[in-house]
Coordinates of N, CA and C in Angstrom, one line a residue:
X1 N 5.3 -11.5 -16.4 CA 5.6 -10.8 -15.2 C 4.8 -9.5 -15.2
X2 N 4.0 -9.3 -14.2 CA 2.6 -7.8 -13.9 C 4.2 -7.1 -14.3
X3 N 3.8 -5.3 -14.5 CA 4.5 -4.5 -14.9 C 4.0 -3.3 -14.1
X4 N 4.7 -3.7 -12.3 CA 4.5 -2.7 -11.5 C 4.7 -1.7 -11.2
X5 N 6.1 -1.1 -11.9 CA 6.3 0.5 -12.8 C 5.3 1.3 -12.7
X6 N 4.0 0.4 -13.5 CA 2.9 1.6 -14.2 C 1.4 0.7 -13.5
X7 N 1.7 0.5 -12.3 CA 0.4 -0.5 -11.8 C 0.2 0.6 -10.9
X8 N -0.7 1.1 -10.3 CA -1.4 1.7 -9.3 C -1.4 1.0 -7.9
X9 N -1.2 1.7 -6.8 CA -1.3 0.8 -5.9 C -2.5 -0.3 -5.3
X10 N -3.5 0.3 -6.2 CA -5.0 -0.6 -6.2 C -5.0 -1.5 -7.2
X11 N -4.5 -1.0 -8.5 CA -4.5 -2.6 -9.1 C -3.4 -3.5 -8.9
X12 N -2.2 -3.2 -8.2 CA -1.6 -4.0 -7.0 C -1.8 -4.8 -6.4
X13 N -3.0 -4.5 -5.5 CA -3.7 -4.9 -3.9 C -4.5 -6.1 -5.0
X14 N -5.3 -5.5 -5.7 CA -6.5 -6.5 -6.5 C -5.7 -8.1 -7.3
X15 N -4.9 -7.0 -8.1 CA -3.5 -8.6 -8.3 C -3.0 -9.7 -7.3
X16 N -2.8 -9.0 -6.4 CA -2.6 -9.7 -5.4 C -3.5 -10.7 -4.7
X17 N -4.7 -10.2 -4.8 CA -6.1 -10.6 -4.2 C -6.4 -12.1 -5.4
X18 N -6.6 -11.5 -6.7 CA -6.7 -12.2 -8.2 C -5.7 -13.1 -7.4
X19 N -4.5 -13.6 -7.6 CA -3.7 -14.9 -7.9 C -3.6 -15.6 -6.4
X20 N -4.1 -14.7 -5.6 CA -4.0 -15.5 -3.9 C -5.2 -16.2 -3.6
X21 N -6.2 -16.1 -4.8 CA -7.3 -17.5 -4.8 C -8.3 -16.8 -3.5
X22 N -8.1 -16.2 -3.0 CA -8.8 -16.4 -2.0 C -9.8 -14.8 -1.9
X23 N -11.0 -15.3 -1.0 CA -12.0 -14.1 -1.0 C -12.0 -13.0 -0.1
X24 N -12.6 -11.9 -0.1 CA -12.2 -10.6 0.8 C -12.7 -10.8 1.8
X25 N -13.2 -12.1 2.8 CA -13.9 -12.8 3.7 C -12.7 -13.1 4.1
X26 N -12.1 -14.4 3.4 CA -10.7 -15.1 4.2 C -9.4 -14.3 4.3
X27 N -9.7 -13.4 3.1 CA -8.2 -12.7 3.7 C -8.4 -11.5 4.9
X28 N -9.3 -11.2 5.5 CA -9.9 -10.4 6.7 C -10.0 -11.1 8.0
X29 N -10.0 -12.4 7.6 CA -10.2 -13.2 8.9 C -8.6 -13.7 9.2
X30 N -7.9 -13.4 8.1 CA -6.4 -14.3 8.3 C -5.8 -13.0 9.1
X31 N -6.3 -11.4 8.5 CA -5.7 -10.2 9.0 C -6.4 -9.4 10.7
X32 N -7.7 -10.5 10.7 CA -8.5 -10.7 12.1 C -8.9 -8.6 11.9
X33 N -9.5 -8.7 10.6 CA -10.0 -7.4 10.5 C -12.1 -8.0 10.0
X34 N -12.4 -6.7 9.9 CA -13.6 -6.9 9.1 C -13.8 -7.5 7.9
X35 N -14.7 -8.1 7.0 CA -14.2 -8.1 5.9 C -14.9 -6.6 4.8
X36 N -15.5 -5.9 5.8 CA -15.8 -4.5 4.7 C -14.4 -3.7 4.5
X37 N -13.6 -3.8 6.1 CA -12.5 -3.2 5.8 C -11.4 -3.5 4.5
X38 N -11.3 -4.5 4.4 CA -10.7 -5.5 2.9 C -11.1 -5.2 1.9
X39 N -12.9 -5.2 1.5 CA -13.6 -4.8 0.8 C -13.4 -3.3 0.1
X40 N -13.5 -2.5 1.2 CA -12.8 -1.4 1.3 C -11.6 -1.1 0.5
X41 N -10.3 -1.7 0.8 CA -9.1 -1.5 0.5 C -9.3 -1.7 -0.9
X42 N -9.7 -3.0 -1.1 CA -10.0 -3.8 -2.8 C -10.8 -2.2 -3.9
X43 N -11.2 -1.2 -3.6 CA -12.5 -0.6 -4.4 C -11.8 0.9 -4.1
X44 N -10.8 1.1 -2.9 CA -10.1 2.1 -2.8 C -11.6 3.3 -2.7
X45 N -12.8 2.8 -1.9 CA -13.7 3.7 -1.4 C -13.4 4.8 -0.6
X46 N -13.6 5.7 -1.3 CA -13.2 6.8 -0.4 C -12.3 7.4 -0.4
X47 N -11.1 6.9 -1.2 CA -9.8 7.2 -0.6 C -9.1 6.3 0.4
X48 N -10.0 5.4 1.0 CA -9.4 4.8 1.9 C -8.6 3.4 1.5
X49 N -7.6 3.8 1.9 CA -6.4 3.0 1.9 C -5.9 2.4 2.7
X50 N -4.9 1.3 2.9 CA -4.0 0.4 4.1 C -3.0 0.9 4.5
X51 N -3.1 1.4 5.5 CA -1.6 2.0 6.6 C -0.3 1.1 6.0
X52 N 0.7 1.4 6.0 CA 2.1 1.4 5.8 C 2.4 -0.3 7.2
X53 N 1.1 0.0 7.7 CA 1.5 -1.2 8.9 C 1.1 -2.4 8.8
X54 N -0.5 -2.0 7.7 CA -1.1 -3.2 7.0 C -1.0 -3.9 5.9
X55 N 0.7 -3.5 5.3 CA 1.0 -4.2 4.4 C 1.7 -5.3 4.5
X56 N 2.8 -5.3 5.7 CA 3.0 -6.7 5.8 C 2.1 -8.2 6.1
X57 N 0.4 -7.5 6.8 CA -0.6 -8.2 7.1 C -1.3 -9.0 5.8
X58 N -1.0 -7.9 4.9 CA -1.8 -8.3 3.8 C -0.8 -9.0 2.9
X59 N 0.3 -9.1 2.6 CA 1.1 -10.5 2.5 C 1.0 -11.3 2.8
X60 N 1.1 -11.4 4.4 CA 1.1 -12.8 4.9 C 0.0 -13.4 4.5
X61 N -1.4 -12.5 4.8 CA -2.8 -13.1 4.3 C -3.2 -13.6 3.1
X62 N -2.3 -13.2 2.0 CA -3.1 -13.8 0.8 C -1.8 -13.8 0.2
X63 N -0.6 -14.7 1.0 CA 0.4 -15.6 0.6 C 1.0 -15.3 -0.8
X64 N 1.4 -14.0 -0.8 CA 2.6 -13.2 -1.9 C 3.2 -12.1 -1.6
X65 N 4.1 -11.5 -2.4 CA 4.7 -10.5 -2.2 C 4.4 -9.9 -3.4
X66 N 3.7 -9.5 -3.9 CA 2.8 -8.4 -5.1 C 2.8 -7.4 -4.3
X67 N 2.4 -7.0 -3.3 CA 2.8 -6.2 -2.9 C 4.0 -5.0 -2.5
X68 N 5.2 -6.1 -1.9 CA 6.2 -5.4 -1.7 C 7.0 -5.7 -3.2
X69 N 7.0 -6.2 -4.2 CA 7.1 -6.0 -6.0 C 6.9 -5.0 -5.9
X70 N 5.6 -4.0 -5.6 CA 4.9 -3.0 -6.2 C 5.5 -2.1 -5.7
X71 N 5.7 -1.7 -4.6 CA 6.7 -1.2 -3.4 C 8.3 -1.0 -4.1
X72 N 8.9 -2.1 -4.5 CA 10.2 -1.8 -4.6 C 10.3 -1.3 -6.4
X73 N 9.0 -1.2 -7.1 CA 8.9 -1.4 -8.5 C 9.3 0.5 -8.4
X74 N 8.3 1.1 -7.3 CA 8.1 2.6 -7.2 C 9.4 2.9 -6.8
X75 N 10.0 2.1 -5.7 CA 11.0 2.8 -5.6 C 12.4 2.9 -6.2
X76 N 12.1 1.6 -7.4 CA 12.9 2.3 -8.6 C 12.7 3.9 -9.4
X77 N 11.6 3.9 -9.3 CA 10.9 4.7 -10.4 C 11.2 5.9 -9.5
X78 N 11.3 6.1 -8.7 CA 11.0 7.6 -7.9 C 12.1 8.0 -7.0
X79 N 12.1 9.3 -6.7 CA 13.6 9.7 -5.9 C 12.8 10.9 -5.4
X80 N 12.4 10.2 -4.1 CA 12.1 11.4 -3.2 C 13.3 11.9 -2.4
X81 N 13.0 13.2 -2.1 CA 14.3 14.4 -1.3 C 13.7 14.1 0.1
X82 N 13.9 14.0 0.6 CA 13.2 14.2 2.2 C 13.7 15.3 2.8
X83 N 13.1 16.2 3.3 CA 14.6 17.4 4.1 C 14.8 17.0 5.3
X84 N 16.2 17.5 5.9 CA 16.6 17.0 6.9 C 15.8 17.3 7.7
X85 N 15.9 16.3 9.2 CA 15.0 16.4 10.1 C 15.8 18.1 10.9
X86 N 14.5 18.9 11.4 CA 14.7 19.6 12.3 C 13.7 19.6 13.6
X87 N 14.3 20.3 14.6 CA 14.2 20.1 16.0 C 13.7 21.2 16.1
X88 N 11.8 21.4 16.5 CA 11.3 22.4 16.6 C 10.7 21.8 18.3
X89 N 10.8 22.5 19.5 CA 10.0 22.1 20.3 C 10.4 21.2 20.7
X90 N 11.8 20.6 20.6 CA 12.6 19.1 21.4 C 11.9 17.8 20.7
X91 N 10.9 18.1 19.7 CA 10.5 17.2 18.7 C 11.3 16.9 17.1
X92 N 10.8 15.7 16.5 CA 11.4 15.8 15.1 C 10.1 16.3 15.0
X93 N 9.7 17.3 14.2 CA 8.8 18.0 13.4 C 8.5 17.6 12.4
X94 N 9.3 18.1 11.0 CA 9.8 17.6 9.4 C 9.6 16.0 9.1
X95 N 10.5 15.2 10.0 CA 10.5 14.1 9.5 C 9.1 13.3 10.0
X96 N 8.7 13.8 11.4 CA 7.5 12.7 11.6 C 6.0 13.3 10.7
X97 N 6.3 14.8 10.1 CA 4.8 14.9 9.2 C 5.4 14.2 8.1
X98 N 6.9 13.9 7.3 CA 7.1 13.4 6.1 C 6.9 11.9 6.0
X99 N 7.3 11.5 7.4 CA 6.9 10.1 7.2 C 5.6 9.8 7.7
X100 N 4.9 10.5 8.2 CA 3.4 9.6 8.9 C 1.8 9.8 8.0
X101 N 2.5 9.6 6.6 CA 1.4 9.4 5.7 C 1.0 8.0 5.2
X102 N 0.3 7.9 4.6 CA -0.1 6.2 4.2 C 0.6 6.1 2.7
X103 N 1.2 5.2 2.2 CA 1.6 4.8 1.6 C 1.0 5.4 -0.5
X104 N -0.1 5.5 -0.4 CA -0.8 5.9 -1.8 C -0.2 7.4 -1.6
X105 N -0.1 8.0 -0.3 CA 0.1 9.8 -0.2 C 1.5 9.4 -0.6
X106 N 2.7 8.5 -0.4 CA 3.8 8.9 -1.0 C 4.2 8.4 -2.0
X107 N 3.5 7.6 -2.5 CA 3.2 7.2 -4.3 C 2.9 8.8 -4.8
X108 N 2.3 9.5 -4.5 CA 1.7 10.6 -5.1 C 3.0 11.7 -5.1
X109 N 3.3 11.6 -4.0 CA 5.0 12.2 -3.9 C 5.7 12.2 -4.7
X110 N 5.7 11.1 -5.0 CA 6.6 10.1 -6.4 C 6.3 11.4 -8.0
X111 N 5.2 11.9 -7.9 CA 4.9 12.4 -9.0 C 4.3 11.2 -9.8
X112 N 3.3 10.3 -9.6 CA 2.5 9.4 -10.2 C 1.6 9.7 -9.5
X113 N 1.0 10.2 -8.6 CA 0.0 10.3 -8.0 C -0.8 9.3 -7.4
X114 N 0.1 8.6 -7.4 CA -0.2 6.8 -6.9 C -1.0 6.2 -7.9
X115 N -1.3 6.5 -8.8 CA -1.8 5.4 -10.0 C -1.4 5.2 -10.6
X116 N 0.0 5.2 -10.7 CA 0.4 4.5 -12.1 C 0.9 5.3 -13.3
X117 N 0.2 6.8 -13.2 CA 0.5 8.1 -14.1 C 1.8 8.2 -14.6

């Protein structure tokens, strides 16, 4: 069994890619994206990462759940505080900047810095 505790969220995605047989072509066309964008994700160019929206895409696409493993592995491992939401401006302020990051920004939260550290 991978040991997603101490897996990074890129060697995650690549695991996931490895045992789902399949190439950064078909899994782009099952997710009706580019396949540089996949390419992308696989090499973590740039920083650039999969939105929190494109993880359930990238399940269905390459037919596992290595991903959400990796997901519930961190959220053993970590205990984020969130502060309560406040009302600045008739808006949630607090809560929509704490939650509208991509997923590797709240691995890093975690105090692993999203890799695994």
């Amino acid at each position: 069994m991978p040991d997603y505790e101490n897996m990074s969220w890129l060697e995650a995605l690549q695991y996931a890619k490895e045992i789902s047989g399949l190439t950064a072509e078909e899994i782009a066309s099952r997710m009706f994206v580019k396949p540089s964008v996949v390419r992308r994700y696989l090499k973590n160019d740039g920083g650039y990462a999969p939105g929190l929206d494109k993880i359930p895409l990238l399940c269905l696409a390459m037919n596992n759940g290595v991903l959400l493993n990796w997901i519930e592995a961190q959220i053993r491992i970590c205990s984020i505080s969130i502060p309560p939401c406040q009302r600045q401006g008739g808006s949630v302020d607090s809560c929509s900047r704490s939650l509208g990051g991509s997923w590797g920004r709240a691995a890093a939260s975690c105090g692993n810095g999203g890799n695994g550290d």
